[in-house]
Amino acid sequence: MQGCCHVVRRRSLGGAKLCNLLDSPWQPARLADRDSDAGWRDAVAEVGVGSLLLDADQFQDLVVDLPTQKPAIFRQLLLPIVVAALGRPANAAAWTAMFQAGAFSPEQRETLTAYLDKHHHLFNLFDPVQPFAQVAGLHTAKGETKGSALLVATAATGNNVPLFSSRSEGDPLELTPAQAARWLLHTHCWDTAAIKTGAVGDPRVKGGKTTGNPVGPLGQLGVVMPVGRTVYETLVLNIPFGQPLLPDDLPQWQRRTTDGKIEETLSCATPAWQTRASRGLLDLWTWQSRRIRLIPEETAAGVRVTRVIVAAGDRLETTPDHETHTAWITDSTASRAKKAGKGGAASAVRPRRHQPGRAAWRGLEALLALDRAGDQRDATATRPGFHTSVLLGRLGEVRERLPQAYPLQVELTGIAYGNQSAVIEDIFFDEIPLPLTALNPDGIVYGSLLTAVDQAEKLAGAVNNLSADLRRAAGTDPIPWDKGQRPGDTLLHALDPLVRRLMVGLRRVGEDFDQSEQGLEAWEHHAGRATWKVAEQVLSTAAPGVFTGRSVTKDGKEHVYRLSTAERGFRDRMDAILPRRAAQRKSA
């Protein structure tokens, strides 16, 4: 169930109310003011796509309702416009020149303007013939529609009822054209799976609905997006260089025209959909995973969208290797053979998804999994592991051409679905300050960061082991790893700001061995103090019986668990995990 149904009521909107996304001020953006004493001026302006792109260097970042909207707006709109108009940088030198320019050149601005003028009519949100990212005239056999809450990930609708929602499904949700545009793009990227409304003209409709729909393409990934100091820098950071565009790789709005040059089967302006492979980067970024129609109406407050139709859309055969915004998991040959034997996918790599509740820096092993030979994904790989994203891999290739202390941020977003992916259970968002020098797999910063992350995980394990030993000494079982709150989780939360501080510090010192060692020594000192603070809480709650302890026979061997041995073992583990701190303490 996806919400109440209503019969479509057509409302006539004047030509001025078509809401063209290129001109209408619908997207809030934070202004960038490098000359002010405060660094960045905290001011927000609503702009159209034309101004946002042509003056991209004048804006710091987008302002969105939900973190998952940001990659949707960049992928569905901003990035494909730039690449479709200007093409991809041919090589590392061309990309570096474009990045270092800091703004679009007069020639690039002219080319962008010409492209926007040529396709201006395709960006009308409420156009009766070619509405942007929608299907004109989309309707059901009974003329039914559903509430606009169907588009909003945080709104209660059908079985998708957020825990802290302040409204019920019975409350009408009126979306302004600007809100409707943002949630429209979000739905194409992140929509839930399961049953969708059956639209007239879809040959696969059965009983007024379509089943078997997967989640949106970004919902199948753990999105990894590099972010710069301005919207311009973020755009360039998210455009991979090399490999020119294929002739049939076009954004969805260009595939809506009938000029005879595009395969009719690629049209996304009809209710019919298909399962197919991506034709390239522009096709993938603007993937139309749903067939949608926004139904605007005049209200006392102006034009509002209260009713929508969301039907089945195109399905990706598989996540292609040119997907730019995800890290990858590499399966071993044995694992692939096992999956193939069971009828599953036998691909060498698959997207790595984020784990809600797990800080982004804990996944640095995957983000920094750069191949020293330069090949990011080797289909013949036999060892399990990770590969970093295409974009971070390209940044690794050009890192020496950029300022060493460049303040690169990496934003990670994802959605955890539940109940057969038909509802949204949790939204993941985190960002980390990633030093460019960390993208050198043979560098000092690379090793220092992975060492610190590994130490943090081992310290959490040591605290959990201490808790487990004390519980055994008291005659109870350890806390299961998948149930309850373990003290290691508390420690990782306490270590979070320390790891982020270390990353910022390593960005400043660069590949200086002595300063990196000093940073690691300071990290171990603070990490050790935070670990002992948590350990003391565990020790203070120990039951009186743990002083004498008890003996447990396991696998024919006798194990003695008591407070003294548990504490002694914990101290030894800490010394092994933090060797610099241990050496300092012993010398003192």
Coordinates of C-alpha atoms in Angstrom, one line a residue:
M1 CA 0.0 0.0 0.0
Q2 CA 1.4 3.4 -1.0
G3 CA -1.3 5.8 0.0
C4 CA -4.9 6.8 -0.7
C5 CA -6.0 7.1 -4.3
H6 CA -7.8 10.0 -5.9
V7 CA -9.2 10.7 -9.4
V8 CA -7.0 13.1 -11.4
R9 CA -8.4 16.7 -11.5
R10 CA -6.7 18.7 -14.2
R11 CA -5.9 22.3 -13.3
S12 CA -4.9 24.7 -16.0
L13 CA -1.7 26.6 -15.3
G14 CA -0.5 29.6 -17.2
G15 CA 2.6 29.6 -19.3
A16 CA 4.4 31.7 -16.6
K17 CA 3.7 28.9 -14.1
L18 CA 5.6 26.2 -16.0
C19 CA 8.6 26.6 -13.6
N20 CA 11.6 26.3 -15.8
L21 CA 14.4 24.9 -13.6
L22 CA 17.1 26.8 -15.6
D23 CA 15.6 30.2 -14.8
S24 CA 13.2 29.9 -11.8
P25 CA 14.9 30.4 -8.4
W26 CA 14.2 26.9 -6.9
Q27 CA 17.5 25.6 -5.5
P28 CA 19.0 27.2 -2.3
A29 CA 22.8 27.6 -2.4
R30 CA 25.2 29.1 0.2
L31 CA 27.1 32.0 -1.1
A32 CA 30.9 31.9 -1.1
D33 CA 32.7 35.0 0.0
R34 CA 36.5 34.4 0.2
D35 CA 37.3 38.1 0.9
S36 CA 35.4 38.3 4.2
D37 CA 37.2 38.0 7.5
A38 CA 35.0 35.1 8.5
G39 CA 36.1 33.0 5.5
W40 CA 32.7 32.1 4.2
R41 CA 29.7 34.3 4.4
D42 CA 26.7 32.5 5.9
A43 CA 24.1 33.7 3.3
V44 CA 21.8 31.6 1.2
A45 CA 20.2 32.5 -2.1
E46 CA 17.7 30.6 -4.2
V47 CA 18.8 30.3 -7.8
G48 CA 18.1 28.6 -11.0
V49 CA 20.4 26.0 -12.6
G50 CA 21.7 28.5 -15.1
S51 CA 23.0 30.9 -12.5
L52 CA 24.2 28.1 -10.3
L53 CA 26.3 26.6 -13.1
L54 CA 27.6 29.8 -14.8
D55 CA 28.5 31.3 -11.5
A56 CA 29.4 28.1 -9.7
D57 CA 32.6 29.6 -8.2
Q58 CA 30.4 32.1 -6.4
F59 CA 28.6 29.4 -4.4
Q60 CA 30.0 27.3 -1.6
D61 CA 27.5 24.5 -1.5
L62 CA 23.9 23.5 -2.1
V63 CA 21.4 23.7 0.8
V64 CA 19.1 20.7 0.8
D65 CA 16.2 19.3 2.8
L66 CA 17.9 15.9 3.3
P67 CA 21.5 14.9 2.7
T68 CA 20.5 12.3 0.1
Q69 CA 19.1 15.1 -2.1
K70 CA 22.5 16.6 -2.8
P71 CA 24.0 13.7 -4.8
A72 CA 20.6 13.4 -6.6
I73 CA 20.7 17.0 -7.7
F74 CA 24.3 16.8 -8.8
R75 CA 23.8 13.6 -10.7
Q76 CA 20.4 14.1 -12.2
L77 CA 21.0 17.8 -13.2
L78 CA 24.2 19.7 -12.6
L79 CA 26.9 17.2 -13.6
P80 CA 25.2 15.9 -16.8
I81 CA 24.6 19.5 -18.0
V82 CA 28.2 20.4 -17.6
V83 CA 29.5 17.1 -19.2
A84 CA 26.9 17.1 -22.0
A85 CA 27.9 20.7 -22.9
L86 CA 31.6 20.7 -22.4
G87 CA 32.5 17.0 -22.6
R88 CA 34.9 15.2 -20.2
P89 CA 38.5 16.3 -19.7
A90 CA 40.6 14.3 -22.1
N91 CA 43.4 13.5 -19.6
A92 CA 44.9 14.4 -16.2
A93 CA 46.5 17.5 -17.5
A94 CA 43.2 18.8 -19.0
W95 CA 41.4 18.0 -15.8
T96 CA 44.0 19.7 -13.6
A97 CA 43.9 22.9 -15.8
M98 CA 40.1 23.0 -15.4
F99 CA 40.3 22.5 -11.7
Q100 CA 43.0 25.1 -11.1
A101 CA 41.1 27.7 -13.1
G102 CA 38.6 27.9 -10.3
A103 CA 35.8 29.0 -12.5
F104 CA 34.4 28.4 -16.0
S105 CA 36.4 30.3 -18.7
P106 CA 34.6 32.8 -20.9
E107 CA 34.6 30.2 -23.7
Q108 CA 33.2 27.5 -21.4
R109 CA 30.5 29.9 -20.2
E110 CA 29.6 30.7 -23.8
T111 CA 29.3 27.0 -24.6
L112 CA 27.2 26.3 -21.4
T113 CA 24.9 29.2 -22.2
A114 CA 24.4 27.9 -25.8
Y115 CA 23.6 24.4 -24.5
L116 CA 21.1 25.8 -21.9
D117 CA 19.4 28.0 -24.5
K118 CA 19.1 25.1 -27.0
H119 CA 17.5 22.7 -24.5
H120 CA 15.7 25.4 -22.4
H121 CA 12.2 24.0 -23.3
L122 CA 13.1 20.6 -21.9
F123 CA 13.5 21.9 -18.3
N124 CA 9.9 23.0 -17.6
L125 CA 8.7 21.2 -14.5
F126 CA 5.0 21.5 -15.5
D127 CA 5.2 21.4 -19.2
P128 CA 2.0 19.7 -20.7
V129 CA 4.0 18.0 -23.4
Q130 CA 7.6 17.4 -22.1
P131 CA 7.7 17.9 -18.3
F132 CA 11.2 17.6 -16.9
A133 CA 12.0 14.1 -15.7
Q134 CA 8.3 13.0 -16.0
V135 CA 5.9 11.4 -18.4
A136 CA 3.3 13.8 -19.8
G137 CA -0.3 12.5 -19.4
L138 CA 0.8 9.6 -17.2
H139 CA -2.4 8.1 -15.7
T140 CA -3.9 4.9 -14.4
A141 CA -6.9 3.0 -15.8
K142 CA -9.1 4.5 -13.1
G143 CA -7.6 8.0 -13.2
E144 CA -6.2 7.6 -9.7
T145 CA -3.5 9.6 -8.1
K146 CA -1.7 9.6 -4.7
G147 CA -0.5 12.1 -2.2
S148 CA 2.7 14.0 -2.8
A149 CA 4.1 12.5 0.4
L150 CA 4.9 9.5 -1.9
L151 CA 7.9 11.5 -3.1
V152 CA 9.2 12.6 0.3
A153 CA 11.4 10.1 2.0
T154 CA 10.8 11.6 5.5
A155 CA 7.0 11.8 5.1
A156 CA 4.5 9.2 6.3
T157 CA 2.9 7.3 3.4
G158 CA 1.6 3.8 3.1
N159 CA 3.9 1.4 4.9
N160 CA 6.7 3.9 5.0
V161 CA 6.1 5.6 8.3
P162 CA 9.1 7.4 9.8
L163 CA 9.5 7.0 13.6
F164 CA 9.5 10.7 14.4
S165 CA 7.1 11.8 11.6
S166 CA 5.0 14.8 12.8
R167 CA 2.2 14.1 10.3
S168 CA 0.1 11.2 9.3
E169 CA -0.8 10.0 5.8
G170 CA -4.2 11.6 6.2
D171 CA -2.6 15.1 6.3
P172 CA -2.3 16.6 2.8
L173 CA 1.3 17.6 2.0
E174 CA 1.5 20.6 -0.3
L175 CA 4.8 20.9 -2.0
T176 CA 6.0 24.2 -3.6
P177 CA 7.4 23.8 -7.1
A178 CA 10.9 24.1 -5.7
Q179 CA 10.3 21.3 -3.2
A180 CA 8.6 19.1 -5.8
A181 CA 11.6 19.5 -8.1
R182 CA 14.1 18.4 -5.4
W183 CA 12.0 15.4 -4.3
L184 CA 11.3 14.4 -7.9
L185 CA 15.1 14.1 -8.5
H186 CA 15.4 12.3 -5.2
T187 CA 12.8 9.8 -6.1
H188 CA 14.5 8.8 -9.3
C189 CA 17.7 8.1 -7.3
W190 CA 16.5 6.7 -3.9
D191 CA 12.9 5.5 -4.2
T192 CA 11.8 2.4 -2.3
A193 CA 11.2 -1.0 -4.0
A194 CA 8.2 -3.3 -4.2
I195 CA 4.8 -2.5 -5.8
K196 CA 4.3 0.6 -7.9
T197 CA 1.2 2.1 -9.5
G198 CA 0.3 0.5 -12.9
A199 CA 0.2 3.1 -15.6
V200 CA -1.8 2.9 -18.8
G201 CA 0.7 2.1 -21.6
D202 CA 2.9 -0.1 -19.5
P203 CA 2.6 -3.6 -21.0
R204 CA 3.9 -5.3 -17.8
V205 CA 1.0 -4.0 -15.6
K206 CA -0.9 -6.8 -13.9
G207 CA -3.9 -6.0 -11.8
G208 CA -3.3 -2.3 -11.9
K209 CA 0.2 -2.5 -10.5
T210 CA 3.8 -3.4 -11.3
T211 CA 5.8 -5.7 -9.0
G212 CA 9.5 -6.6 -8.6
N213 CA 10.7 -3.0 -8.7
P214 CA 14.2 -2.5 -7.3
V215 CA 15.2 0.5 -5.2
G216 CA 16.5 3.6 -7.0
P217 CA 20.1 3.2 -8.4
L218 CA 21.7 5.3 -5.6
G219 CA 19.9 3.1 -3.0
Q220 CA 22.0 0.2 -4.2
L221 CA 25.2 2.0 -3.5
G222 CA 27.1 3.5 -0.6
V223 CA 27.5 7.0 -2.3
V224 CA 31.0 8.5 -2.0
M225 CA 31.1 12.1 -3.2
P226 CA 34.2 14.4 -3.1
V227 CA 33.4 18.0 -2.2
G228 CA 35.4 21.1 -2.8
R229 CA 35.4 24.7 -1.5
T230 CA 32.9 25.9 -4.1
V231 CA 30.2 24.4 -6.3
Y232 CA 32.6 24.7 -9.2
E233 CA 35.3 22.7 -7.5
T234 CA 32.7 20.1 -6.5
L235 CA 31.6 19.8 -10.1
V236 CA 35.1 19.3 -11.4
L237 CA 35.9 16.8 -8.6
N238 CA 33.0 14.7 -9.6
I239 CA 33.8 14.6 -13.4
P240 CA 36.3 11.7 -14.2
F241 CA 38.8 12.4 -17.0
G242 CA 39.5 10.2 -19.9
Q243 CA 37.3 8.1 -22.2
P244 CA 35.3 10.5 -24.5
L245 CA 31.5 10.2 -24.4
L246 CA 29.9 7.7 -26.7
P247 CA 27.5 9.0 -29.4
D248 CA 24.4 7.3 -27.8
D249 CA 25.4 8.4 -24.2
L250 CA 22.9 11.2 -23.6
P251 CA 21.1 12.7 -20.6
Q252 CA 17.5 11.8 -20.2
W253 CA 16.2 15.2 -21.5
Q254 CA 18.0 14.8 -24.8
R255 CA 16.5 11.3 -25.3
R256 CA 13.0 12.7 -25.1
T257 CA 13.2 14.3 -28.5
T258 CA 12.2 12.3 -31.6
D259 CA 14.9 13.3 -34.1
G260 CA 15.3 9.9 -35.6
K261 CA 18.9 9.5 -34.3
I262 CA 18.1 8.0 -31.0
E263 CA 16.9 4.4 -30.5
E264 CA 13.2 4.5 -29.6
T265 CA 13.8 1.9 -27.0
L266 CA 15.8 4.4 -25.0
S267 CA 13.0 6.9 -24.7
C268 CA 12.0 7.7 -21.1
A269 CA 9.0 9.8 -22.0
T270 CA 6.5 6.9 -22.2
P271 CA 4.9 4.7 -19.6
A272 CA 6.7 1.7 -21.0
W273 CA 10.0 0.7 -19.3
Q274 CA 12.8 -1.8 -19.8
T275 CA 15.6 -3.6 -18.1
R276 CA 18.9 -2.7 -19.8
A277 CA 22.5 -1.7 -19.4
S278 CA 23.7 1.8 -19.0
R279 CA 24.9 3.5 -22.2
G280 CA 27.5 5.6 -20.4
L281 CA 28.0 8.2 -17.7
L282 CA 25.3 10.6 -18.8
D283 CA 22.7 7.9 -19.1
L284 CA 23.7 6.5 -15.7
W285 CA 23.6 9.9 -13.9
T286 CA 20.2 10.7 -15.3
W287 CA 18.7 7.2 -15.0
Q288 CA 14.9 7.3 -14.9
S289 CA 14.1 4.6 -12.4
R290 CA 10.5 5.7 -12.2
R291 CA 7.8 7.1 -14.4
I292 CA 6.5 10.1 -12.6
R293 CA 3.9 12.8 -13.1
L294 CA 3.6 15.8 -10.8
I295 CA 0.1 17.2 -10.7
P296 CA 0.1 21.0 -9.9
E297 CA -2.8 23.0 -8.9
E298 CA -3.6 26.6 -8.0
T299 CA -4.1 27.3 -4.3
A300 CA -4.4 30.4 -2.2
A301 CA -0.7 30.2 -1.5
G302 CA 0.2 29.8 -5.2
V303 CA 1.0 26.7 -7.3
R304 CA 1.4 23.6 -5.2
V305 CA 1.8 19.9 -5.8
T306 CA -0.4 17.7 -3.7
R307 CA -1.0 14.7 -5.9
V308 CA 1.4 12.6 -7.9
I309 CA 1.7 9.4 -9.9
V310 CA 4.8 7.2 -9.4
A311 CA 5.0 4.2 -11.6
A312 CA 7.6 1.6 -12.6
G313 CA 10.7 2.9 -14.5
D314 CA 13.8 1.6 -16.1
R315 CA 15.8 -1.1 -14.3
L316 CA 19.6 -1.5 -14.5
E317 CA 20.8 -4.9 -15.5
T318 CA 23.7 -4.4 -13.1
T319 CA 25.7 -1.6 -11.6
P320 CA 28.2 -0.7 -14.3
D321 CA 31.9 -0.4 -13.7
H322 CA 31.8 3.3 -14.9
E323 CA 29.6 4.1 -11.8
T324 CA 31.6 7.0 -10.3
H325 CA 30.1 7.4 -6.8
T326 CA 30.7 4.2 -4.9
A327 CA 33.5 2.1 -3.5
W328 CA 33.6 -1.6 -4.5
I329 CA 33.8 -5.0 -2.8
T330 CA 35.9 -7.6 -4.6
D331 CA 34.8 -11.2 -4.3
S332 CA 37.3 -14.0 -4.5
T333 CA 37.2 -16.5 -7.4
A334 CA 35.8 -19.1 -5.0
S335 CA 33.0 -16.8 -3.8
R336 CA 32.0 -15.9 -7.4
A337 CA 31.9 -19.6 -8.3
K338 CA 29.7 -20.3 -5.3
K339 CA 27.3 -17.6 -6.2
A340 CA 27.2 -18.7 -9.8
G341 CA 26.4 -22.2 -8.7
K342 CA 23.4 -20.9 -6.8
G343 CA 22.2 -18.9 -9.7
G344 CA 23.4 -15.6 -8.2
A345 CA 25.5 -12.8 -9.7
A346 CA 29.0 -13.8 -10.6
S347 CA 30.5 -10.3 -11.0
A348 CA 34.0 -9.8 -9.7
V349 CA 33.0 -6.6 -7.9
R350 CA 29.9 -5.2 -6.3
P351 CA 29.1 -1.8 -4.8
R352 CA 30.0 -1.4 -1.1
R353 CA 27.1 0.0 0.9
H354 CA 27.5 2.1 4.1
Q355 CA 26.5 0.7 7.5
P356 CA 24.2 3.0 9.5
G357 CA 25.7 4.0 12.8
R358 CA 29.2 3.4 11.6
A359 CA 31.4 6.5 11.2
A360 CA 32.8 7.1 7.7
W361 CA 36.4 6.9 8.8
R362 CA 35.9 3.3 9.9
G363 CA 35.6 2.5 6.1
L364 CA 38.9 4.1 5.1
E365 CA 40.3 0.7 4.2
A366 CA 37.8 0.7 1.2
L367 CA 38.1 4.5 0.4
L368 CA 41.9 4.2 0.2
A369 CA 42.0 0.9 -1.6
L370 CA 43.9 2.3 -4.6
D371 CA 45.6 0.0 -6.9
R372 CA 49.3 0.7 -7.3
A373 CA 49.2 -0.3 -10.9
G374 CA 46.5 2.2 -11.7
D375 CA 43.8 -0.4 -12.6
Q376 CA 40.9 0.3 -10.2
R377 CA 38.9 -2.9 -10.9
D378 CA 40.6 -6.0 -12.1
A379 CA 37.9 -8.5 -13.2
T380 CA 40.5 -11.3 -12.8
A381 CA 41.2 -10.5 -9.2
T382 CA 41.2 -13.6 -7.0
R383 CA 41.7 -12.1 -3.6
P384 CA 38.8 -10.6 -1.7
G385 CA 39.0 -7.0 -0.7
F386 CA 38.0 -3.5 -1.7
H387 CA 38.5 -1.0 -4.5
T388 CA 38.1 2.7 -4.1
S389 CA 35.6 4.8 -6.2
V390 CA 36.4 5.9 -9.7
L391 CA 36.6 9.5 -8.6
L392 CA 39.0 9.0 -5.7
G393 CA 41.1 6.8 -7.9
R394 CA 41.4 9.6 -10.5
L395 CA 42.2 12.1 -7.7
G396 CA 45.0 9.7 -6.6
E397 CA 46.4 10.1 -10.1
V398 CA 46.5 13.9 -10.0
R399 CA 47.2 14.4 -6.3
E400 CA 50.7 15.7 -7.0
R401 CA 49.3 18.4 -9.3
L402 CA 47.1 19.9 -6.6
P403 CA 48.1 21.8 -3.4
Q404 CA 49.2 19.3 -0.7
A405 CA 47.0 21.0 1.9
Y406 CA 43.9 21.2 -0.2
P407 CA 40.8 20.9 2.1
L408 CA 39.2 18.0 0.3
Q409 CA 36.0 16.7 2.0
V410 CA 34.4 13.4 1.2
E411 CA 30.7 13.0 1.8
L412 CA 29.1 9.6 2.2
T413 CA 25.4 9.1 1.9
G414 CA 23.2 6.0 1.9
I415 CA 19.7 4.6 2.8
A416 CA 19.0 1.5 4.7
Y417 CA 15.8 -0.1 3.5
G418 CA 13.6 -2.6 5.4
N419 CA 10.6 -4.9 4.9
Q420 CA 11.8 -6.2 1.4
S421 CA 13.2 -2.7 0.7
A422 CA 9.7 -1.2 0.7
V423 CA 10.3 1.2 3.5
I424 CA 13.1 3.5 4.6
E425 CA 14.6 2.5 8.0
D426 CA 17.6 4.8 8.3
I427 CA 19.5 7.4 6.4
F428 CA 23.3 7.5 6.5
F429 CA 25.3 10.7 6.1
D430 CA 28.8 11.5 7.2
E431 CA 31.8 13.5 5.9
I432 CA 35.5 13.3 6.5
P433 CA 38.4 15.6 5.8
L434 CA 40.5 13.4 3.5
P435 CA 44.1 14.5 2.9
L436 CA 45.1 14.3 -0.8
T437 CA 48.4 12.7 0.3
A438 CA 46.4 9.8 1.7
L439 CA 45.6 8.9 -1.9
N440 CA 49.2 7.7 -2.4
P441 CA 49.2 4.0 -1.4
D442 CA 53.0 4.2 -1.0
G443 CA 52.9 7.4 1.1
I444 CA 53.4 8.1 4.8
V445 CA 50.0 9.6 5.3
Y446 CA 48.3 6.6 3.8
G447 CA 50.0 4.3 6.2
S448 CA 49.4 6.6 9.2
L449 CA 45.7 6.9 8.6
L450 CA 45.1 3.2 8.1
T451 CA 47.3 2.5 11.2
A452 CA 45.1 4.8 13.3
V453 CA 41.9 3.3 12.1
D454 CA 43.1 -0.2 12.7
Q455 CA 44.2 0.8 16.2
A456 CA 40.8 2.3 17.0
E457 CA 39.0 -0.9 16.0
K458 CA 41.4 -3.0 18.0
L459 CA 41.0 -0.8 21.1
A460 CA 37.2 -1.2 20.8
G461 CA 37.8 -5.0 20.6
A462 CA 40.1 -4.9 23.7
V463 CA 37.4 -3.1 25.7
N464 CA 34.8 -5.6 24.6
N465 CA 37.1 -8.4 25.6
L466 CA 37.6 -6.8 29.0
S467 CA 33.8 -6.7 29.4
A468 CA 33.4 -10.3 28.2
D469 CA 36.1 -11.6 30.7
L470 CA 34.5 -9.8 33.6
R471 CA 31.1 -11.1 32.7
R472 CA 32.5 -14.7 32.5
A473 CA 34.1 -14.1 35.9
A474 CA 30.7 -13.2 37.3
G475 CA 29.1 -16.3 35.8
T476 CA 27.3 -14.7 32.9
D477 CA 27.7 -14.7 29.1
P478 CA 29.4 -11.9 27.2
I479 CA 27.1 -9.3 25.4
P480 CA 26.4 -10.7 21.9
W481 CA 28.0 -8.7 19.1
D482 CA 24.7 -8.0 17.4
K483 CA 22.6 -7.2 20.5
G484 CA 22.8 -4.6 23.1
Q485 CA 25.3 -1.8 23.6
R486 CA 28.8 -2.9 24.0
P487 CA 31.5 -0.7 25.6
G488 CA 33.5 -0.8 22.4
D489 CA 30.8 1.1 20.7
T490 CA 31.0 3.8 23.4
L491 CA 34.8 4.0 22.9
L492 CA 34.5 4.4 19.1
H493 CA 32.1 7.3 19.6
A494 CA 34.7 8.9 21.9
L495 CA 37.5 8.3 19.4
D496 CA 35.6 9.8 16.5
P497 CA 36.7 13.5 17.0
L498 CA 40.3 12.3 17.7
V499 CA 40.5 10.5 14.3
R500 CA 39.0 13.5 12.5
R501 CA 41.5 15.8 14.2
L502 CA 44.3 13.5 13.1
M503 CA 43.1 13.5 9.5
V504 CA 43.2 17.4 9.5
G505 CA 46.6 17.4 11.1
L506 CA 48.1 14.9 8.6
R507 CA 46.7 17.0 5.7
R508 CA 48.8 19.9 7.0
V509 CA 52.0 18.1 7.6
G510 CA 52.0 16.1 4.3
E511 CA 54.6 13.5 3.6
D512 CA 56.9 14.6 6.5
F513 CA 57.9 11.4 8.4
D514 CA 58.9 13.1 11.6
Q515 CA 55.7 15.2 11.8
S516 CA 53.5 12.2 10.9
E517 CA 55.2 10.3 13.7
Q518 CA 54.5 13.1 16.1
G519 CA 50.9 13.1 15.0
L520 CA 50.6 9.4 15.6
E521 CA 52.2 9.7 19.0
A522 CA 49.7 12.4 20.0
W523 CA 46.9 10.3 18.6
E524 CA 48.0 7.2 20.7
H525 CA 48.2 9.3 23.8
H526 CA 44.7 10.7 23.5
A527 CA 43.3 7.4 22.3
G528 CA 44.9 5.6 25.2
R529 CA 43.4 8.1 27.7
A530 CA 39.9 7.8 26.1
T531 CA 40.2 4.0 26.2
W532 CA 41.1 3.9 29.8
K533 CA 38.2 6.2 30.6
V534 CA 35.8 3.7 29.1
A535 CA 37.7 0.7 30.7
E536 CA 37.4 2.3 34.1
Q537 CA 33.6 2.4 33.7
V538 CA 33.6 -1.3 32.8
L539 CA 35.8 -2.1 35.8
S540 CA 33.8 0.0 38.2
T541 CA 30.6 -1.9 37.4
A542 CA 32.2 -5.4 38.0
A543 CA 30.3 -7.6 40.5
P544 CA 32.0 -8.4 43.8
G545 CA 32.4 -12.1 42.8
V546 CA 34.8 -11.3 40.0
F547 CA 37.7 -10.7 42.5
T548 CA 37.9 -14.4 43.1
G549 CA 36.6 -15.4 39.7
R550 CA 35.7 -18.8 38.5
S551 CA 37.2 -21.6 36.4
V552 CA 35.7 -22.6 33.1
T553 CA 36.6 -25.8 31.2
K554 CA 36.5 -25.3 27.4
D555 CA 37.7 -27.8 24.8
G556 CA 39.5 -29.8 27.5
K557 CA 41.3 -26.8 28.9
E558 CA 40.7 -24.9 32.1
H559 CA 40.4 -21.1 31.9
V560 CA 40.4 -18.9 35.0
Y561 CA 38.5 -15.7 34.8
R562 CA 38.9 -13.1 37.5
L563 CA 39.3 -9.3 37.8
S564 CA 43.1 -9.3 38.1
T565 CA 43.7 -11.4 35.0
A566 CA 41.2 -9.5 33.0
E567 CA 42.8 -6.2 33.8
R568 CA 46.3 -7.5 33.2
G569 CA 45.3 -8.9 29.9
F570 CA 43.6 -5.6 28.9
R571 CA 46.8 -3.6 29.8
D572 CA 48.9 -6.0 27.7
R573 CA 46.6 -5.6 24.7
M574 CA 46.6 -1.8 25.0
D575 CA 50.4 -1.8 25.0
A576 CA 50.5 -4.0 21.9
I577 CA 47.9 -1.9 20.1
L578 CA 49.5 1.5 21.0
P579 CA 53.3 0.8 20.8
R580 CA 54.3 4.5 20.8
R581 CA 52.3 5.3 23.9
A582 CA 53.7 2.2 25.6
A583 CA 57.3 3.2 24.8
Q584 CA 56.7 6.7 26.1
R585 CA 55.1 5.4 29.3
K586 CA 57.9 2.9 29.9
S587 CA 60.6 5.5 29.3
A588 CA 58.9 7.9 31.6

